[in-house]
Amino acid sequence: HVQLVESGGGTVQAGESLTLTCAASEHTYSIYCMAWFRQSAGNEREGVAFIDRSGATEYAESVKGRFTISRDNANHTLYLQMNTLKLEDTAMYYCASDSALCTSDGLYVYWGQGTQVTVS
């Protein structure tokens, strides 16, 4: 059972940057897919960024060119670098892992508790 703990959320002004971190309780070498999702008030959860074991990445259209997902398997950590933040990026951000399909349609086994990002 993998535990995921997100950190790095906060309140920033539009145009600023934040980096989210997801610490896994055990090594992530064997985990095929890790991802970031977000959910804002009144909206469904949406996939933001995905990274597989080879390092291949996918992004939601709304964040392409602004967000970068990366993983450090040696340190059991997943990152989301968010630049040029917009008001519409305000949401609770969740780390997820262990899906056979590395997209928003995948069934992710493990989820973190979330970290709030507010852009004003």
Short mmCIF file of N, CA, C and O in Angstrom, two decimals:
data_model
loop_
_atom_site.label_atom_id
_atom_site.label_comp_id
_atom_site.label_asym_id
_atom_site.label_seq_id
_atom_site.Cartn_x
_atom_site.Cartn_y
_atom_site.Cartn_z
N HIS A 1 0.85 -1.18 0.00
CA HIS A 1 0.00 0.00 0.00
C HIS A 1 0.89 1.24 0.00
O HIS A 1 1.66 1.45 0.92
N VAL A 2 0.77 2.07 -1.03
CA VAL A 2 1.58 3.27 -1.16
C VAL A 2 0.82 4.47 -0.60
O VAL A 2 -0.33 4.70 -0.95
N GLN A 3 1.47 5.21 0.25
CA GLN A 3 0.87 6.45 0.75
C GLN A 3 1.51 7.62 0.02
O GLN A 3 2.72 7.66 -0.20
N LEU A 4 0.67 8.56 -0.37
CA LEU A 4 1.11 9.74 -1.11
C LEU A 4 0.76 10.99 -0.31
O LEU A 4 -0.38 11.13 0.15
N VAL A 5 1.72 11.88 -0.15
CA VAL A 5 1.50 13.11 0.61
C VAL A 5 1.94 14.31 -0.23
O VAL A 5 3.12 14.44 -0.57
N GLU A 6 0.97 15.16 -0.56
CA GLU A 6 1.26 16.35 -1.34
C GLU A 6 1.64 17.52 -0.43
O GLU A 6 1.21 17.60 0.71
N SER A 7 2.43 18.42 -0.99
CA SER A 7 2.77 19.66 -0.31
C SER A 7 3.12 20.71 -1.35
O SER A 7 3.27 20.39 -2.53
N GLY A 8 3.22 21.95 -0.90
CA GLY A 8 3.65 23.02 -1.79
C GLY A 8 2.55 23.94 -2.26
O GLY A 8 2.81 24.94 -2.93
N GLY A 9 1.30 23.61 -1.91
CA GLY A 9 0.21 24.49 -2.30
C GLY A 9 0.27 25.81 -1.54
O GLY A 9 1.05 25.98 -0.60
N GLY A 10 -0.54 26.76 -1.98
CA GLY A 10 -0.59 28.05 -1.32
C GLY A 10 -1.38 29.04 -2.14
O GLY A 10 -2.04 28.67 -3.11
N THR A 11 -1.28 30.29 -1.73
CA THR A 11 -1.97 31.38 -2.43
C THR A 11 -0.94 32.25 -3.13
O THR A 11 0.03 32.69 -2.49
N VAL A 12 -1.14 32.43 -4.42
CA VAL A 12 -0.21 33.24 -5.21
C VAL A 12 -1.00 34.19 -6.11
O VAL A 12 -2.20 34.00 -6.32
N GLN A 13 -0.30 35.16 -6.64
CA GLN A 13 -0.91 36.09 -7.59
C GLN A 13 -0.84 35.49 -8.98
O GLN A 13 0.03 34.67 -9.29
N ALA A 14 -1.77 35.88 -9.81
CA ALA A 14 -1.75 35.44 -11.21
C ALA A 14 -0.41 35.81 -11.84
O ALA A 14 0.12 36.90 -11.61
N GLY A 15 0.12 34.86 -12.61
CA GLY A 15 1.41 35.07 -13.25
C GLY A 15 2.59 34.50 -12.49
O GLY A 15 3.68 34.36 -13.05
N GLU A 16 2.35 34.19 -11.22
CA GLU A 16 3.44 33.64 -10.40
C GLU A 16 3.55 32.12 -10.58
O GLU A 16 2.78 31.51 -11.34
N SER A 17 4.50 31.54 -9.85
CA SER A 17 4.78 30.12 -9.98
C SER A 17 4.67 29.41 -8.64
O SER A 17 4.81 30.03 -7.58
N LEU A 18 4.43 28.11 -8.71
CA LEU A 18 4.44 27.24 -7.55
C LEU A 18 4.96 25.88 -7.98
O LEU A 18 4.75 25.48 -9.13
N THR A 19 5.56 25.17 -7.04
CA THR A 19 5.96 23.79 -7.30
C THR A 19 5.31 22.89 -6.26
O THR A 19 5.48 23.09 -5.05
N LEU A 20 4.54 21.93 -6.75
CA LEU A 20 3.92 20.95 -5.87
C LEU A 20 4.81 19.71 -5.78
O LEU A 20 5.45 19.32 -6.75
N THR A 21 4.81 19.11 -4.60
CA THR A 21 5.60 17.91 -4.36
C THR A 21 4.69 16.81 -3.83
O THR A 21 3.80 17.07 -3.03
N CYS A 22 4.92 15.60 -4.29
CA CYS A 22 4.18 14.43 -3.81
C CYS A 22 5.21 13.41 -3.35
O CYS A 22 5.98 12.88 -4.16
N ALA A 23 5.23 13.14 -2.05
CA ALA A 23 6.16 12.18 -1.48
C ALA A 23 5.47 10.83 -1.32
O ALA A 23 4.40 10.75 -0.70
N ALA A 24 6.07 9.80 -1.89
CA ALA A 24 5.53 8.45 -1.79
C ALA A 24 6.20 7.72 -0.64
O ALA A 24 7.35 7.96 -0.32
N SER A 25 5.45 6.79 -0.05
CA SER A 25 5.95 6.08 1.13
C SER A 25 6.93 4.98 0.79
O SER A 25 7.61 4.46 1.67
N GLU A 26 7.00 4.62 -0.48
CA GLU A 26 7.95 3.61 -0.88
C GLU A 26 8.48 3.93 -2.27
O GLU A 26 7.99 4.86 -2.92
N HIS A 27 9.43 3.15 -2.73
CA HIS A 27 10.07 3.49 -4.00
C HIS A 27 9.07 3.49 -5.13
O HIS A 27 8.09 2.76 -5.12
N THR A 28 9.33 4.35 -6.10
CA THR A 28 8.41 4.53 -7.21
C THR A 28 8.95 3.95 -8.51
O THR A 28 8.34 4.12 -9.56
N TYR A 29 10.07 3.24 -8.44
CA TYR A 29 10.67 2.68 -9.67
C TYR A 29 9.68 1.79 -10.41
O TYR A 29 9.62 1.79 -11.63
N SER A 30 8.92 1.00 -9.64
CA SER A 30 8.05 0.01 -10.26
C SER A 30 6.67 0.57 -10.62
O SER A 30 5.88 -0.12 -11.25
N ILE A 31 6.41 1.79 -10.24
CA ILE A 31 5.11 2.38 -10.54
C ILE A 31 5.11 2.88 -11.97
O ILE A 31 5.91 3.74 -12.34
N TYR A 32 4.22 2.35 -12.78
CA TYR A 32 4.19 2.72 -14.20
C TYR A 32 3.80 4.18 -14.39
O TYR A 32 4.49 4.94 -15.07
N CYS A 33 2.72 4.58 -13.77
CA CYS A 33 2.21 5.92 -14.04
C CYS A 33 1.97 6.70 -12.76
O CYS A 33 1.42 6.17 -11.80
N MET A 34 2.39 7.94 -12.76
CA MET A 34 2.07 8.87 -11.69
C MET A 34 1.46 10.12 -12.32
O MET A 34 1.82 10.47 -13.45
N ALA A 35 0.59 10.75 -11.58
CA ALA A 35 -0.16 11.86 -12.20
C ALA A 35 -0.59 12.90 -11.19
O ALA A 35 -0.59 12.64 -9.98
N TRP A 36 -0.95 14.05 -11.70
CA TRP A 36 -1.58 15.11 -10.93
C TRP A 36 -2.98 15.35 -11.47
O TRP A 36 -3.17 15.47 -12.68
N PHE A 37 -3.93 15.42 -10.56
CA PHE A 37 -5.30 15.79 -10.88
C PHE A 37 -5.64 17.04 -10.08
O PHE A 37 -4.96 17.40 -9.13
N ARG A 38 -6.71 17.69 -10.48
CA ARG A 38 -7.20 18.82 -9.69
C ARG A 38 -8.72 18.87 -9.73
O ARG A 38 -9.35 18.35 -10.65
N GLN A 39 -9.26 19.49 -8.69
CA GLN A 39 -10.71 19.65 -8.64
C GLN A 39 -11.02 21.00 -8.01
O GLN A 39 -10.58 21.29 -6.89
N SER A 40 -11.76 21.81 -8.73
CA SER A 40 -12.17 23.11 -8.20
C SER A 40 -13.63 23.03 -7.78
O SER A 40 -14.35 22.11 -8.17
N ALA A 41 -14.05 23.98 -6.99
CA ALA A 41 -15.39 23.98 -6.43
C ALA A 41 -16.45 23.91 -7.53
O ALA A 41 -16.42 24.70 -8.48
N GLY A 42 -17.33 22.94 -7.42
CA GLY A 42 -18.43 22.81 -8.36
C GLY A 42 -18.08 22.11 -9.65
O GLY A 42 -18.93 22.00 -10.54
N ASN A 43 -16.84 21.67 -9.78
CA ASN A 43 -16.40 21.02 -11.01
C ASN A 43 -15.94 19.59 -10.75
O ASN A 43 -15.61 19.23 -9.63
N GLU A 44 -15.94 18.80 -11.82
CA GLU A 44 -15.44 17.44 -11.70
C GLU A 44 -13.92 17.44 -11.64
O GLU A 44 -13.26 18.37 -12.11
N ARG A 45 -13.38 16.40 -11.09
CA ARG A 45 -11.94 16.23 -11.05
C ARG A 45 -11.40 16.08 -12.48
O ARG A 45 -12.01 15.38 -13.29
N GLU A 46 -10.29 16.74 -12.77
CA GLU A 46 -9.70 16.64 -14.09
C GLU A 46 -8.23 16.27 -14.00
O GLU A 46 -7.54 16.70 -13.07
N GLY A 47 -7.78 15.51 -14.97
CA GLY A 47 -6.37 15.16 -15.03
C GLY A 47 -5.56 16.35 -15.54
O GLY A 47 -5.97 17.01 -16.49
N VAL A 48 -4.45 16.61 -14.92
CA VAL A 48 -3.62 17.76 -15.27
C VAL A 48 -2.35 17.33 -15.99
O VAL A 48 -2.02 17.87 -17.05
N ALA A 49 -1.64 16.36 -15.41
CA ALA A 49 -0.36 15.96 -15.99
C ALA A 49 -0.08 14.52 -15.61
O ALA A 49 -0.45 14.08 -14.51
N PHE A 50 0.62 13.81 -16.52
CA PHE A 50 0.86 12.40 -16.35
C PHE A 50 2.30 12.09 -16.76
O PHE A 50 2.82 12.66 -17.71
N ILE A 51 2.91 11.14 -16.03
CA ILE A 51 4.26 10.74 -16.39
C ILE A 51 4.42 9.25 -16.16
O ILE A 51 4.03 8.73 -15.11
N ASP A 52 4.96 8.55 -17.17
CA ASP A 52 5.12 7.12 -16.99
C ASP A 52 6.55 6.79 -16.58
O ASP A 52 7.39 7.67 -16.41
N ARG A 53 6.82 5.51 -16.47
CA ARG A 53 8.10 5.07 -15.94
C ARG A 53 9.27 5.46 -16.85
O ARG A 53 10.39 5.66 -16.38
N SER A 54 8.99 5.62 -18.13
CA SER A 54 10.05 6.00 -19.07
C SER A 54 10.32 7.50 -19.06
O SER A 54 11.28 7.96 -19.67
N GLY A 55 9.43 8.24 -18.40
CA GLY A 55 9.56 9.68 -18.38
C GLY A 55 8.69 10.39 -19.40
O GLY A 55 8.70 11.62 -19.46
N ALA A 56 7.94 9.62 -20.17
CA ALA A 56 7.02 10.23 -21.14
C ALA A 56 5.91 10.96 -20.40
O ALA A 56 5.39 10.47 -19.40
N THR A 57 5.55 12.12 -20.90
CA THR A 57 4.57 12.97 -20.22
C THR A 57 3.39 13.33 -21.11
O THR A 57 3.50 13.33 -22.35
N GLU A 58 2.28 13.62 -20.48
CA GLU A 58 1.09 14.12 -21.15
C GLU A 58 0.51 15.22 -20.28
O GLU A 58 0.62 15.17 -19.05
N TYR A 59 -0.10 16.20 -20.93
CA TYR A 59 -0.68 17.32 -20.20
C TYR A 59 -2.07 17.64 -20.70
O TYR A 59 -2.38 17.46 -21.88
N ALA A 60 -2.88 18.16 -19.80
CA ALA A 60 -4.16 18.72 -20.23
C ALA A 60 -3.87 19.95 -21.08
O ALA A 60 -2.88 20.67 -20.86
N GLU A 61 -4.73 20.19 -22.07
CA GLU A 61 -4.52 21.32 -22.97
C GLU A 61 -4.43 22.64 -22.21
O GLU A 61 -3.67 23.53 -22.58
N SER A 62 -5.17 22.74 -21.14
CA SER A 62 -5.24 24.00 -20.39
C SER A 62 -3.94 24.36 -19.68
O SER A 62 -3.75 25.51 -19.29
N VAL A 63 -3.03 23.38 -19.52
CA VAL A 63 -1.79 23.66 -18.80
C VAL A 63 -0.54 23.45 -19.65
O VAL A 63 0.57 23.71 -19.19
N LYS A 64 -0.72 23.01 -20.88
CA LYS A 64 0.44 22.78 -21.75
C LYS A 64 1.25 24.05 -21.90
O LYS A 64 0.71 25.13 -22.13
N GLY A 65 2.56 23.90 -21.77
CA GLY A 65 3.46 25.04 -21.91
C GLY A 65 3.66 25.81 -20.62
O GLY A 65 4.55 26.66 -20.54
N ARG A 66 2.83 25.54 -19.62
CA ARG A 66 2.95 26.25 -18.33
C ARG A 66 3.34 25.32 -17.19
O ARG A 66 4.05 25.73 -16.28
N PHE A 67 2.86 24.09 -17.23
CA PHE A 67 3.12 23.13 -16.16
C PHE A 67 4.12 22.07 -16.65
O PHE A 67 4.10 21.68 -17.82
N THR A 68 4.94 21.59 -15.71
CA THR A 68 5.87 20.52 -16.02
C THR A 68 5.83 19.47 -14.91
O THR A 68 6.02 19.81 -13.74
N ILE A 69 5.58 18.23 -15.30
CA ILE A 69 5.57 17.13 -14.35
C ILE A 69 6.90 16.40 -14.43
O ILE A 69 7.48 16.24 -15.52
N SER A 70 7.39 15.97 -13.28
CA SER A 70 8.63 15.21 -13.24
C SER A 70 8.60 14.26 -12.05
O SER A 70 7.82 14.46 -11.12
N ARG A 71 9.44 13.24 -12.13
CA ARG A 71 9.49 12.28 -11.04
C ARG A 71 10.93 11.97 -10.69
O ARG A 71 11.78 11.88 -11.59
N ASP A 72 11.18 11.79 -9.43
CA ASP A 72 12.51 11.42 -8.93
C ASP A 72 12.34 10.09 -8.21
O ASP A 72 12.00 10.05 -7.03
N ASN A 73 12.56 9.01 -8.94
CA ASN A 73 12.33 7.69 -8.36
C ASN A 73 13.28 7.39 -7.21
O ASN A 73 12.91 6.70 -6.25
N ALA A 74 14.47 7.90 -7.28
CA ALA A 74 15.44 7.63 -6.20
C ALA A 74 14.96 8.20 -4.87
O ALA A 74 15.28 7.65 -3.80
N ASN A 75 14.21 9.30 -4.95
CA ASN A 75 13.71 9.94 -3.73
C ASN A 75 12.21 9.79 -3.55
O ASN A 75 11.61 10.48 -2.72
N HIS A 76 11.60 8.87 -4.32
CA HIS A 76 10.17 8.55 -4.17
C HIS A 76 9.30 9.79 -4.30
O HIS A 76 8.34 9.95 -3.53
N THR A 77 9.62 10.67 -5.24
CA THR A 77 8.93 11.96 -5.27
C THR A 77 8.44 12.32 -6.67
O THR A 77 9.12 12.05 -7.66
N LEU A 78 7.26 12.92 -6.70
CA LEU A 78 6.66 13.44 -7.93
C LEU A 78 6.53 14.95 -7.78
O LEU A 78 6.21 15.43 -6.69
N TYR A 79 6.78 15.67 -8.85
CA TYR A 79 6.70 17.13 -8.82
C TYR A 79 5.75 17.67 -9.87
O TYR A 79 5.52 17.03 -10.90
N LEU A 80 5.25 18.85 -9.61
CA LEU A 80 4.50 19.60 -10.62
C LEU A 80 4.95 21.05 -10.53
O LEU A 80 4.60 21.75 -9.58
N GLN A 81 5.72 21.47 -11.52
CA GLN A 81 6.14 22.87 -11.61
C GLN A 81 5.07 23.63 -12.37
O GLN A 81 4.76 23.29 -13.51
N MET A 82 4.51 24.64 -11.73
CA MET A 82 3.42 25.40 -12.33
C MET A 82 3.87 26.85 -12.52
O MET A 82 4.15 27.53 -11.53
N ASN A 83 3.94 27.28 -13.76
CA ASN A 83 4.35 28.64 -14.08
C ASN A 83 3.18 29.42 -14.67
O ASN A 83 2.22 28.83 -15.16
N THR A 84 3.31 30.72 -14.65
CA THR A 84 2.30 31.61 -15.23
C THR A 84 0.90 31.20 -14.79
O THR A 84 0.00 30.96 -15.61
N LEU A 85 0.72 31.08 -13.50
CA LEU A 85 -0.56 30.61 -12.97
C LEU A 85 -1.68 31.58 -13.30
O LEU A 85 -1.50 32.81 -13.31
N LYS A 86 -2.86 31.01 -13.54
CA LYS A 86 -4.05 31.78 -13.88
C LYS A 86 -5.11 31.57 -12.81
O LYS A 86 -5.07 30.60 -12.06
N LEU A 87 -6.08 32.47 -12.80
CA LEU A 87 -7.17 32.34 -11.82
C LEU A 87 -7.83 30.98 -11.92
O LEU A 87 -8.19 30.37 -10.91
N GLU A 88 -7.98 30.48 -13.16
CA GLU A 88 -8.67 29.21 -13.36
C GLU A 88 -7.85 27.99 -12.93
O GLU A 88 -8.34 26.87 -12.99
N ASP A 89 -6.62 28.20 -12.50
CA ASP A 89 -5.83 27.10 -11.95
C ASP A 89 -6.15 26.84 -10.48
O ASP A 89 -5.66 25.87 -9.90
N THR A 90 -6.95 27.71 -9.90
CA THR A 90 -7.33 27.53 -8.50
C THR A 90 -8.09 26.22 -8.32
O THR A 90 -9.08 25.97 -9.01
N ALA A 91 -7.58 25.36 -7.44
CA ALA A 91 -8.19 24.04 -7.23
C ALA A 91 -7.44 23.31 -6.13
O ALA A 91 -6.35 23.74 -5.70
N MET A 92 -8.02 22.19 -5.71
CA MET A 92 -7.29 21.25 -4.88
C MET A 92 -6.55 20.32 -5.83
O MET A 92 -7.16 19.78 -6.77
N TYR A 93 -5.27 20.16 -5.62
CA TYR A 93 -4.44 19.33 -6.48
C TYR A 93 -4.11 18.02 -5.77
O TYR A 93 -3.68 18.02 -4.62
N TYR A 94 -4.30 16.92 -6.50
CA TYR A 94 -4.09 15.59 -5.95
C TYR A 94 -3.03 14.84 -6.74
O TYR A 94 -3.00 14.89 -7.97
N CYS A 95 -2.22 14.13 -6.02
CA CYS A 95 -1.25 13.21 -6.60
C CYS A 95 -1.90 11.83 -6.68
O CYS A 95 -2.62 11.44 -5.76
N ALA A 96 -1.65 11.12 -7.77
CA ALA A 96 -2.20 9.78 -7.93
C ALA A 96 -1.17 8.87 -8.56
O ALA A 96 -0.30 9.33 -9.32
N SER A 97 -1.28 7.58 -8.28
CA SER A 97 -0.30 6.67 -8.85
C SER A 97 -0.88 5.29 -9.10
O SER A 97 -1.96 4.95 -8.61
N ASP A 98 -0.11 4.54 -9.89
CA ASP A 98 -0.39 3.14 -10.11
C ASP A 98 -1.62 2.92 -10.97
O ASP A 98 -2.65 2.41 -10.51
N SER A 99 -1.52 3.35 -12.19
CA SER A 99 -2.56 3.09 -13.18
C SER A 99 -1.92 2.43 -14.39
O SER A 99 -0.83 2.80 -14.80
N ALA A 100 -2.61 1.48 -14.97
CA ALA A 100 -2.09 0.82 -16.17
C ALA A 100 -2.21 1.72 -17.39
O ALA A 100 -1.51 1.52 -18.38
N LEU A 101 -3.10 2.70 -17.32
CA LEU A 101 -3.32 3.63 -18.42
C LEU A 101 -2.92 5.01 -17.94
O LEU A 101 -3.50 5.55 -17.01
N CYS A 102 -1.91 5.57 -18.57
CA CYS A 102 -1.35 6.82 -18.06
C CYS A 102 -2.03 8.04 -18.68
O CYS A 102 -1.41 8.87 -19.35
N THR A 103 -3.33 8.13 -18.43
CA THR A 103 -4.13 9.25 -18.89
C THR A 103 -5.18 9.54 -17.83
O THR A 103 -5.25 8.86 -16.81
N SER A 104 -6.03 10.53 -18.11
CA SER A 104 -7.08 10.86 -17.15
C SER A 104 -8.13 9.76 -17.05
O SER A 104 -8.90 9.72 -16.10
N ASP A 105 -8.15 8.85 -18.02
CA ASP A 105 -9.11 7.74 -17.98
C ASP A 105 -8.60 6.54 -17.20
O ASP A 105 -9.34 5.56 -17.02
N GLY A 106 -7.35 6.60 -16.75
CA GLY A 106 -6.80 5.48 -16.00
C GLY A 106 -7.45 5.31 -14.64
O GLY A 106 -8.03 6.25 -14.09
N LEU A 107 -7.36 4.10 -14.11
CA LEU A 107 -7.86 3.81 -12.77
C LEU A 107 -6.67 3.85 -11.82
O LEU A 107 -5.87 2.92 -11.79
N TYR A 108 -6.56 4.92 -11.07
CA TYR A 108 -5.42 5.11 -10.18
C TYR A 108 -5.72 4.49 -8.83
O TYR A 108 -6.75 4.75 -8.22
N VAL A 109 -4.79 3.69 -8.37
CA VAL A 109 -5.01 2.93 -7.14
C VAL A 109 -4.81 3.80 -5.90
O VAL A 109 -5.55 3.71 -4.93
N TYR A 110 -3.78 4.63 -5.95
CA TYR A 110 -3.41 5.39 -4.76
C TYR A 110 -3.58 6.90 -5.01
O TYR A 110 -3.25 7.41 -6.08
N TRP A 111 -4.08 7.58 -3.98
CA TRP A 111 -4.33 9.02 -4.04
C TRP A 111 -3.82 9.69 -2.78
O TRP A 111 -3.90 9.13 -1.69
N GLY A 112 -3.34 10.91 -2.95
CA GLY A 112 -2.99 11.72 -1.79
C GLY A 112 -4.20 12.47 -1.28
O GLY A 112 -5.29 12.37 -1.85
N GLN A 113 -3.98 13.24 -0.23
CA GLN A 113 -5.09 13.95 0.40
C GLN A 113 -5.34 15.31 -0.24
O GLN A 113 -6.36 15.95 0.03
N GLY A 114 -4.43 15.77 -1.05
CA GLY A 114 -4.60 17.02 -1.78
C GLY A 114 -3.89 18.19 -1.14
O GLY A 114 -3.64 18.21 0.07
N THR A 115 -3.56 19.17 -1.97
CA THR A 115 -2.99 20.42 -1.50
C THR A 115 -3.66 21.55 -2.28
O THR A 115 -3.83 21.46 -3.50
N GLN A 116 -4.08 22.59 -1.57
CA GLN A 116 -4.86 23.66 -2.19
C GLN A 116 -3.96 24.68 -2.87
O GLN A 116 -2.99 25.16 -2.28
N VAL A 117 -4.33 25.01 -4.09
CA VAL A 117 -3.67 26.10 -4.82
C VAL A 117 -4.72 27.16 -5.10
O VAL A 117 -5.77 26.87 -5.68
N THR A 118 -4.44 28.38 -4.68
CA THR A 118 -5.35 29.50 -4.91
C THR A 118 -4.60 30.59 -5.64
O THR A 118 -3.54 31.05 -5.18
N VAL A 119 -5.15 31.01 -6.77
CA VAL A 119 -4.54 32.06 -7.58
C VAL A 119 -5.47 33.27 -7.53
O VAL A 119 -6.65 33.16 -7.86
N SER A 120 -4.92 34.40 -7.11
CA SER A 120 -5.75 35.59 -6.98
C SER A 120 -5.26 36.72 -7.88
O SER A 120 -4.17 36.62 -8.45
#
